[in-house]
mmCIF file of C-alpha atoms in Angstrom:
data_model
loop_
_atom_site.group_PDB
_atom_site.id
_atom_site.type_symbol
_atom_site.label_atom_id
_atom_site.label_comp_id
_atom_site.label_asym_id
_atom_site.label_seq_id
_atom_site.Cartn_x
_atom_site.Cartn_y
_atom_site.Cartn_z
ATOM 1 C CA UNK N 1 84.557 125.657 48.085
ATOM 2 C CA UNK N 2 84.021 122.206 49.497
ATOM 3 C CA UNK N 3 81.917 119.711 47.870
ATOM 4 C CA UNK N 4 78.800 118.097 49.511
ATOM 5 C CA UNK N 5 79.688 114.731 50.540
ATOM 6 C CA UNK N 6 77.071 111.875 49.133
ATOM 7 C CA UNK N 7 76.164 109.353 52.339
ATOM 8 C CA UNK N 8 76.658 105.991 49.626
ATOM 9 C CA UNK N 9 76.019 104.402 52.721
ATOM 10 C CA UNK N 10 72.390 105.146 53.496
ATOM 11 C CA UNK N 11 71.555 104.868 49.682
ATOM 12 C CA UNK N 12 73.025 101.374 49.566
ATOM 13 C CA UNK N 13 71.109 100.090 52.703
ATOM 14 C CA UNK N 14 67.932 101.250 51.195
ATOM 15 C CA UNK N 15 68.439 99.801 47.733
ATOM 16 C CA UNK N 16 69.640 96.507 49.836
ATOM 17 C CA UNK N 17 65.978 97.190 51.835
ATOM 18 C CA UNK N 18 64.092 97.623 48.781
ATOM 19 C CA UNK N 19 65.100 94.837 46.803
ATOM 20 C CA UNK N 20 64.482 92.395 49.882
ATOM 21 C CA UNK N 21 60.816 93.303 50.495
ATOM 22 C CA UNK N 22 60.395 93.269 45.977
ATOM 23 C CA UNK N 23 62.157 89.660 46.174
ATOM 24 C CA UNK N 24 59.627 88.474 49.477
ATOM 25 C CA UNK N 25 56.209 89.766 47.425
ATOM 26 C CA UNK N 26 57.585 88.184 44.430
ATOM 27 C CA UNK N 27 58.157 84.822 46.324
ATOM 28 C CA UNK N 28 55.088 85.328 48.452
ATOM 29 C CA UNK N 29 53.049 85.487 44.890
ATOM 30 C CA UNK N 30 54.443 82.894 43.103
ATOM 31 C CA UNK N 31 54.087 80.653 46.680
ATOM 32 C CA UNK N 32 50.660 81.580 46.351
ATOM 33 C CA UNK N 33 50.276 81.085 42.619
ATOM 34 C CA UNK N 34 51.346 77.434 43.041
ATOM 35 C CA UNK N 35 49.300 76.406 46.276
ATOM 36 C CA UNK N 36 46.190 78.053 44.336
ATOM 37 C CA UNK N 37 46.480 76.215 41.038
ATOM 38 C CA UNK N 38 47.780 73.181 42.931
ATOM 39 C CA UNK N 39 44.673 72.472 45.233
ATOM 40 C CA UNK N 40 42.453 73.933 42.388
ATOM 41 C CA UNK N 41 43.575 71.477 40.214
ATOM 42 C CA UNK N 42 43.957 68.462 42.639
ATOM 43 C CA UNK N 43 39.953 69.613 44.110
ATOM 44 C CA UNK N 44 38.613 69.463 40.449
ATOM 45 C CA UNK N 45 40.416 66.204 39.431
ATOM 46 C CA UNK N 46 39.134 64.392 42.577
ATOM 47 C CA UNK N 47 35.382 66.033 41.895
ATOM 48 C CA UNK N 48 35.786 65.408 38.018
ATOM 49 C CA UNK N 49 36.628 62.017 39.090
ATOM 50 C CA UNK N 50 33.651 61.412 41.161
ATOM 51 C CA UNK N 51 31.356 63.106 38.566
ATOM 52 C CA UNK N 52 32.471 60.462 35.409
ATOM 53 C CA UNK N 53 32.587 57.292 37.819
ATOM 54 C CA UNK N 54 29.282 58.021 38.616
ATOM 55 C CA UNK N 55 27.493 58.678 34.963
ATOM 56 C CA UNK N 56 30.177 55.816 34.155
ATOM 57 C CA UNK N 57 29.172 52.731 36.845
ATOM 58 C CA UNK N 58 25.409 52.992 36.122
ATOM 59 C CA UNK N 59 24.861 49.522 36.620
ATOM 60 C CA UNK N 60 23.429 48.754 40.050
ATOM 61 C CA UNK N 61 23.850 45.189 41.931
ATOM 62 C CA UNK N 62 23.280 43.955 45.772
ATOM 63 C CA UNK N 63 26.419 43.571 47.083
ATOM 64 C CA UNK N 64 27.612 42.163 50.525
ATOM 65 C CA UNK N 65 30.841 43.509 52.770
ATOM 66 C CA UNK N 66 32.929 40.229 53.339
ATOM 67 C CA UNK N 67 35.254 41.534 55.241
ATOM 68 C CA UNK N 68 38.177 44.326 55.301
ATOM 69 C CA UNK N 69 41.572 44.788 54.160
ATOM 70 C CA UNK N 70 43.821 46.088 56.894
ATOM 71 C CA UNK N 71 46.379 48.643 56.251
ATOM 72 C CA UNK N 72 47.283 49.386 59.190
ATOM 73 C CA UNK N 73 51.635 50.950 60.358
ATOM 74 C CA UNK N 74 52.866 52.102 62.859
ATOM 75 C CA UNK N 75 49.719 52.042 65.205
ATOM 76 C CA UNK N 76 47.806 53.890 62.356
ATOM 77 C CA UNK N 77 44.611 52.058 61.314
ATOM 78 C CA UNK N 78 43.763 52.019 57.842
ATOM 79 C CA UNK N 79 40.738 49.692 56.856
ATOM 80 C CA UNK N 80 39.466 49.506 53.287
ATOM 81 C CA UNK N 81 35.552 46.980 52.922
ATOM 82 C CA UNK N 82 35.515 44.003 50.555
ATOM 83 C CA UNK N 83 32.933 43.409 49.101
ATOM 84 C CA UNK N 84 31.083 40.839 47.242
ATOM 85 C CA UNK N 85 28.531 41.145 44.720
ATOM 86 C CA UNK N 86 27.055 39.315 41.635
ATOM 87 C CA UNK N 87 26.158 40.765 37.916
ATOM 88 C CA UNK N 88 24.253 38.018 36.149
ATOM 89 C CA UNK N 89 25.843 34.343 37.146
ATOM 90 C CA UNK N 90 28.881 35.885 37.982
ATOM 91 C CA UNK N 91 30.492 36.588 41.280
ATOM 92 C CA UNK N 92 32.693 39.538 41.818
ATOM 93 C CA UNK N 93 34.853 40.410 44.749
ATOM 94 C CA UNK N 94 36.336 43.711 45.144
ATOM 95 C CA UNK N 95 37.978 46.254 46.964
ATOM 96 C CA UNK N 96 37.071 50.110 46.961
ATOM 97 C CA UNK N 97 39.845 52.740 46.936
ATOM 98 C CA UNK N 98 38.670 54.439 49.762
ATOM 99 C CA UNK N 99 40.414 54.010 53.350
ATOM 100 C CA UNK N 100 39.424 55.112 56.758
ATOM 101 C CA UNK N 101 40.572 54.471 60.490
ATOM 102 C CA UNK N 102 37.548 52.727 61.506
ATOM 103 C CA UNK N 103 34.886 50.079 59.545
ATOM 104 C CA UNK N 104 32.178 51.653 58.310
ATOM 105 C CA UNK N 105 30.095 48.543 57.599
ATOM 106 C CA UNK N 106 29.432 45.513 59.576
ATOM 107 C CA UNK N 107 31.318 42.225 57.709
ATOM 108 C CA UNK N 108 27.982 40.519 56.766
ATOM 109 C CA UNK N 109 26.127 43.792 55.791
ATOM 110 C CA UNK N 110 24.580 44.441 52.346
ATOM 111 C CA UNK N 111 25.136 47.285 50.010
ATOM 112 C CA UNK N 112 23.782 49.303 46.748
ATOM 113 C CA UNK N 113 27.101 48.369 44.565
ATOM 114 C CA UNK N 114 27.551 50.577 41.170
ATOM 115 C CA UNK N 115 29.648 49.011 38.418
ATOM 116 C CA UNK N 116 30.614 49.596 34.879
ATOM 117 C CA UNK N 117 28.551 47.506 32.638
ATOM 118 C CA UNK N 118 31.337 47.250 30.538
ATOM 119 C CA UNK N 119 34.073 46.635 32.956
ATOM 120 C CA UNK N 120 32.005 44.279 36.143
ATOM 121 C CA UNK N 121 35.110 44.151 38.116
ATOM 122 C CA UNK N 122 35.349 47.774 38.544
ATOM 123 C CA UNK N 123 32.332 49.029 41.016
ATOM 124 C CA UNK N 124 31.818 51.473 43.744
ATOM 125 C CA UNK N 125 29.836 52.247 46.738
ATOM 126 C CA UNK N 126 27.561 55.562 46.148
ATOM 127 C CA UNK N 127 27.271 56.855 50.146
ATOM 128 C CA UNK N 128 30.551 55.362 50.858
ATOM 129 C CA UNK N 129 33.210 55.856 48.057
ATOM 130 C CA UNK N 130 31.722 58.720 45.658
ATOM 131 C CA UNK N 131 30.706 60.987 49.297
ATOM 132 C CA UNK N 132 33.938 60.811 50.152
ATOM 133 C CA UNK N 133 35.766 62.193 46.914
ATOM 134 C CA UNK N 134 33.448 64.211 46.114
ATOM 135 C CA UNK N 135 33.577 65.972 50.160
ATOM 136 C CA UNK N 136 37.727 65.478 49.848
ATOM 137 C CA UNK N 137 37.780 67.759 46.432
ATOM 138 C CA UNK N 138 35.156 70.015 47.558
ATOM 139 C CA UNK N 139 37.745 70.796 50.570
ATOM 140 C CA UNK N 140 40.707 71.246 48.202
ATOM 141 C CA UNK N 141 38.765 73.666 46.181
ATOM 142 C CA UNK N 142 37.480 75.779 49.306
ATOM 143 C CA UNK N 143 41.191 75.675 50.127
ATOM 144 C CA UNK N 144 42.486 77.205 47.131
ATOM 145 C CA UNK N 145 39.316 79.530 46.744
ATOM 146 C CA UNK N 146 39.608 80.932 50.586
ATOM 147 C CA UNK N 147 43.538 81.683 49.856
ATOM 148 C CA UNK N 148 43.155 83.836 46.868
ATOM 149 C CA UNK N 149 40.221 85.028 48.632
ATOM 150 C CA UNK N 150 42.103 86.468 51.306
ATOM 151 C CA UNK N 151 45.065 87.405 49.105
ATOM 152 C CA UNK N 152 43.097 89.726 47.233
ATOM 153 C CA UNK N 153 41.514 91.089 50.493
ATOM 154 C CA UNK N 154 45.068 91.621 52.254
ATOM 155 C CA UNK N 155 45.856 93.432 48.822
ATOM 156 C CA UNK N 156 42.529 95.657 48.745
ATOM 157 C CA UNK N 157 43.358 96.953 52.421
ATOM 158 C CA UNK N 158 47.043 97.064 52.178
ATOM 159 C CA UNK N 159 45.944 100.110 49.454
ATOM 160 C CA UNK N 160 42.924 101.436 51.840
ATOM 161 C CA UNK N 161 44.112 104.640 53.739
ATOM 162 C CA UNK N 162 43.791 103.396 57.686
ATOM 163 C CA UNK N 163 45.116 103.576 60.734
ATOM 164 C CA UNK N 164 47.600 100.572 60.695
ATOM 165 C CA UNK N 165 46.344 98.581 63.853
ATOM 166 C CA UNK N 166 42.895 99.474 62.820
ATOM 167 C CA UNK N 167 43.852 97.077 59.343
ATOM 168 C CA UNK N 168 45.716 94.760 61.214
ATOM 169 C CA UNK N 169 42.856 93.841 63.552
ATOM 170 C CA UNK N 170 40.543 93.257 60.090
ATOM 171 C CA UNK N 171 43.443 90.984 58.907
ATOM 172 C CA UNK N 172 43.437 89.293 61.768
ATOM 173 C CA UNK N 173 39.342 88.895 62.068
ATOM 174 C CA UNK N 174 39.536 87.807 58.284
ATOM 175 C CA UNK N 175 41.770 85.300 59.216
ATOM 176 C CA UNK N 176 39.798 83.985 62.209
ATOM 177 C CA UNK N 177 36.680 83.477 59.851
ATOM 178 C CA UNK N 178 38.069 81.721 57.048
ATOM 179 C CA UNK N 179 39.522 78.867 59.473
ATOM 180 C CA UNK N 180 36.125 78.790 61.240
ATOM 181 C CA UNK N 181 34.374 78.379 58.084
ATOM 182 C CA UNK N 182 37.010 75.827 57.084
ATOM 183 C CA UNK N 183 36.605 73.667 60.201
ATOM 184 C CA UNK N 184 32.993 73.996 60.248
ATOM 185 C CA UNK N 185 32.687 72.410 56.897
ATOM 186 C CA UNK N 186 35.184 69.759 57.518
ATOM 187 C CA UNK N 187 33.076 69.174 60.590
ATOM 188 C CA UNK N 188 29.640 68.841 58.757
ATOM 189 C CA UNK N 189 31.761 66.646 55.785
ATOM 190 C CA UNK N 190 33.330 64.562 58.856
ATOM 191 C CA UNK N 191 30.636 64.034 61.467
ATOM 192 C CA UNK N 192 27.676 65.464 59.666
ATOM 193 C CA UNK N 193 25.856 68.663 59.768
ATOM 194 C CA UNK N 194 23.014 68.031 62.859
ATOM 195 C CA UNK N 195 26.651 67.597 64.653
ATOM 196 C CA UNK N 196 28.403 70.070 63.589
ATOM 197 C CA UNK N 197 26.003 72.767 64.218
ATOM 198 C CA UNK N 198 25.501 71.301 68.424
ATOM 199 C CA UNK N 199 29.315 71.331 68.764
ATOM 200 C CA UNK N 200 29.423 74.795 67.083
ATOM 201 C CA UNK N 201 26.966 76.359 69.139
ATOM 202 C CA UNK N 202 28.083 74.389 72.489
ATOM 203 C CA UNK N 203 31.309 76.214 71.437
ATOM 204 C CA UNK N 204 29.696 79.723 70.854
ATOM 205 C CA UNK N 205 27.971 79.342 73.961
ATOM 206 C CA UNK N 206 30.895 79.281 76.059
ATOM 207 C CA UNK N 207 32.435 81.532 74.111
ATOM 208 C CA UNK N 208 29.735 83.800 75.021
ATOM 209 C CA UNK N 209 30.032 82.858 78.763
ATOM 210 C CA UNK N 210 33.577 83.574 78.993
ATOM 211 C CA UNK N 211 33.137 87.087 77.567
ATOM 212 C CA UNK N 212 29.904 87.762 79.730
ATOM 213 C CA UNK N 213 32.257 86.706 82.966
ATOM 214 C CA UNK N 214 35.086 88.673 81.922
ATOM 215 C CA UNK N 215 32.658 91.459 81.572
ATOM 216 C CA UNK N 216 31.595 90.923 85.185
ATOM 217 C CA UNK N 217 35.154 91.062 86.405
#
């Protein structure tokens, strides 16, 4: 009698099949692994920083913006405030580390200036420099948070028995939150939150207008 004959073929495809989709989670998680623990860690250095300049530079002085430094490439305007400011008989001018595409104070224009009673020369400016790395670590964080959030929610529903473009519509709504969370709290760290909230609900508005007319239709 004959012997069955073994299709190799099929059994090789499927191994090749299997071991593909094993290497793409395995690179997907350590992917996500590193951009997790990298803007964790680079969100809670700039925060941490922020945190020990501040109970640091507990020294407070007037201070007046003399003018700005220009940084400025390639039709890219960076501007960073001098500023001058005096600690006893002395006279100290510095430079914060913060830059921005536009000048936040008028040259002339006086300021609360923090420095290090220890080190004079080294100061900062509290709703100028600390807002800003303390906002710019906050973001990093959310960042990392919102990607291992929705890691472990893909995960959760990838093991939930559903119809599959049931779950696929939930991934997709999931998705569609998180980056209008993110941009509404860049917004309200950006432009402020009365803004934010008249440009979100201009936005929701129309939303809501283009549904109702599509409804109409």
């Amino acid at each position: 009698m004959g012997q069955p004959i073994l299709d190799k073929t099929n059994k090789t495809v499927g191994s090749d099949k299997s071991r593909k989709k094993s290497g793409g989670k395995i690179f997907t998680i350590l992917f996500l692994i590193v951009f997790v623990l990298g803007f964790g860690a680079l969100g809670t250095g700039m925060v941490y920083s922020a945190y020990k300049k501040e109970k640091t530079y507990n020294a407070v002085t007037e201070g007046k913006v003399a003018g700005y430094r220009d940084y400025s490439y390639s039709h890219k305007h960076k501007f960073s405030p001098l500023v001058e400011y005096w600690v006893g008989n002395q006279v100290f001018m510095g430079e914060t580390n913060i830059r921005f595409n536009y000048q936040p104070f008028k040259v002339g224009e006086y300021v609360s200036v923090y420095y290090n009673p220890k080190k004079p020369d080294e100061f900062y400016i509290k709703k100028y420099d600390l807002k800003t790395t303390y906002g710019m670590g906050a973001i990093f964080l959310l960042v990392s948070i919102g990607a291992l959030g929705v890691f472990i929610l893909f995960t959760i529903l990838g093991k939930v028995k559903m119809d599959k473009e049931k779950k696929e519509q939930m991934q997709v709504k999931i998705i569609l939150s998180l980056i209008f969370l993110f941009m509404f709290i860049v917004f309200s760290f950006v432009a402020g939150f009365g803004i934010t909230i008249c440009i979100f609900a201009g936005i929701g508005l129309f939303a809501l207008y283009g549904l109702h007319q599509n409804k109409n239709k």
